[in-house]
Coordinates of C-alpha atoms in Angstrom, one line a residue:
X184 CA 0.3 -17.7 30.5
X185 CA -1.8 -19.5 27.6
X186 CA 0.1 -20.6 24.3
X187 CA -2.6 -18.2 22.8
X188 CA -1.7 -15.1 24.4
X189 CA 2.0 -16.1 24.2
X190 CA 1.8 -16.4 20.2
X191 CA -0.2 -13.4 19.8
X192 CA 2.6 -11.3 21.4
X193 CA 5.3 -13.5 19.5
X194 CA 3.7 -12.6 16.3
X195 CA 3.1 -9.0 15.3
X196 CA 4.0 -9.3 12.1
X197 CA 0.4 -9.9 10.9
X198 CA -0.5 -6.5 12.8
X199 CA 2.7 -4.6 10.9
X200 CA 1.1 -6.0 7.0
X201 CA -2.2 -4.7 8.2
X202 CA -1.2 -1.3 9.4
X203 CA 1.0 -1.0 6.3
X204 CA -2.2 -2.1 4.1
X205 CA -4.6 1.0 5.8
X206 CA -1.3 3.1 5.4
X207 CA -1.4 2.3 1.4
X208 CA -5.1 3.2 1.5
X209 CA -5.1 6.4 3.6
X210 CA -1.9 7.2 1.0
X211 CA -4.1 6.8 -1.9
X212 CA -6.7 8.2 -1.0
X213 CA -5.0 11.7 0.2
X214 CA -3.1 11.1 -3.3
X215 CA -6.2 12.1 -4.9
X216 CA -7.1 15.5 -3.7
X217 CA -3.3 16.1 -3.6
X218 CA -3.8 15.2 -7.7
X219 CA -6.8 16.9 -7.5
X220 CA -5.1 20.5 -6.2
X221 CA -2.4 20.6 -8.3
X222 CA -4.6 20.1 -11.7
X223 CA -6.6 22.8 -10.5
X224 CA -3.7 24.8 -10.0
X225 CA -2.1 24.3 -13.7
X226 CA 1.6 23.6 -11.9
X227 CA 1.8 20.6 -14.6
X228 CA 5.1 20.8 -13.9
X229 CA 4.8 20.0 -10.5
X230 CA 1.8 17.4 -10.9
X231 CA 3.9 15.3 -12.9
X232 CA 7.0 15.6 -9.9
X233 CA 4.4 15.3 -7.2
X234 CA 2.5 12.2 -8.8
X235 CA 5.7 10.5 -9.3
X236 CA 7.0 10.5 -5.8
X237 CA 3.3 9.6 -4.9
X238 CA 3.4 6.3 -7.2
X239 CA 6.6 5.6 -6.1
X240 CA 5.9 5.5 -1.8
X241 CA 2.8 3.9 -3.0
X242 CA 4.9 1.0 -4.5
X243 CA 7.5 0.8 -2.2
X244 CA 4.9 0.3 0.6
X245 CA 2.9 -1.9 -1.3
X246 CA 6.1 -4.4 -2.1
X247 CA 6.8 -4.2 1.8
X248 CA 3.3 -5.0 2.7
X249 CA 3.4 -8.0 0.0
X250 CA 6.3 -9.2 1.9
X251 CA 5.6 -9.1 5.4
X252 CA 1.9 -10.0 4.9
X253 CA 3.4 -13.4 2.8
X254 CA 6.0 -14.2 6.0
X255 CA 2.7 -13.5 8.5
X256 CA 0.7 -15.7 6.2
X257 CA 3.6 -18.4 6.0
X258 CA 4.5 -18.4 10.2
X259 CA 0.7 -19.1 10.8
X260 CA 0.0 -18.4 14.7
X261 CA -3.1 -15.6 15.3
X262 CA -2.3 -12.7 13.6
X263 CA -2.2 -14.9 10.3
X264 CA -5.5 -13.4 9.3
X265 CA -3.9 -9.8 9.3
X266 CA -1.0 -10.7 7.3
X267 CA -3.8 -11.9 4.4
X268 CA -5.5 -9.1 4.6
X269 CA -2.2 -6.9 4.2
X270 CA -1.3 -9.4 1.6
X271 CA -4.2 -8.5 0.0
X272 CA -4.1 -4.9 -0.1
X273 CA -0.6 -4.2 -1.1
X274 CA -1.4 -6.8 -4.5
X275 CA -4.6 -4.5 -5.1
X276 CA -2.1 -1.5 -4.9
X277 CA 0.7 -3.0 -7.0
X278 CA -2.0 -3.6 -9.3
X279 CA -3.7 -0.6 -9.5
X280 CA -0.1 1.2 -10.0
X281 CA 0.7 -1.2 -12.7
X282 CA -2.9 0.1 -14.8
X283 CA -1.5 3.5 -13.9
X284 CA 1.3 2.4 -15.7
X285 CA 0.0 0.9 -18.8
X286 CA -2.7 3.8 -19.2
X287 CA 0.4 6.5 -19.2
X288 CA 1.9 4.2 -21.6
X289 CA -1.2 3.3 -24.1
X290 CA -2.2 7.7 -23.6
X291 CA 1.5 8.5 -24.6
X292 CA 2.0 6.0 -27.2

């Protein structure tokens, strides 16, 4: 057995921040139309519950993928490029809930 194919089985944790990173983007993407149906219904009420649990699993996953794509990035080995790449992903979602965040806040103000 190769040192190559030895470390690639070692070290998932590159594959785990990329899965987590198309997870954040099939998540906000399905947010959306979820957004979308619940405006067209007028249930404010439960746009505003909805769209809060939404931002929150976003974050949450978007912290873990920060994390685990850092470690991946940090242990090196083959996967390393996977780890960047959910690295990447979960800072573009962290960002993009932290606009969210400051439009509510600048709209409400």
């Amino acid at each position: 057995m190769t040192d190559a194919s030895r470390s690639s089985r070692l070290e998932p944790i590159g594959v785990v921040a990329f899965v987590l990173g198309i997870v954040l983007v099939v998540t906000d993407f399905a947010a959306i139309f979820i957004n979308a149906a619940l405006i067209r219904s007028g249930d404010f009420s439960s746009f505003s519950t909805v769209s809060f649990v939404m931002t929150t699993i976003s974050v949450v996953l978007a912290l873990a993928t920060v994390a685990i794509g850092i470690v991946a990035c940090l242990r090196g080995g083959p996967t390393r490029v996977y780890g960047a790449i959910g690295t990447t992903v979960g800072a573009m979602v962290l960002l993009q809930q932290f606009g969210s965040l400051i439009y509510a806040l600048i709209v409400n103000a």
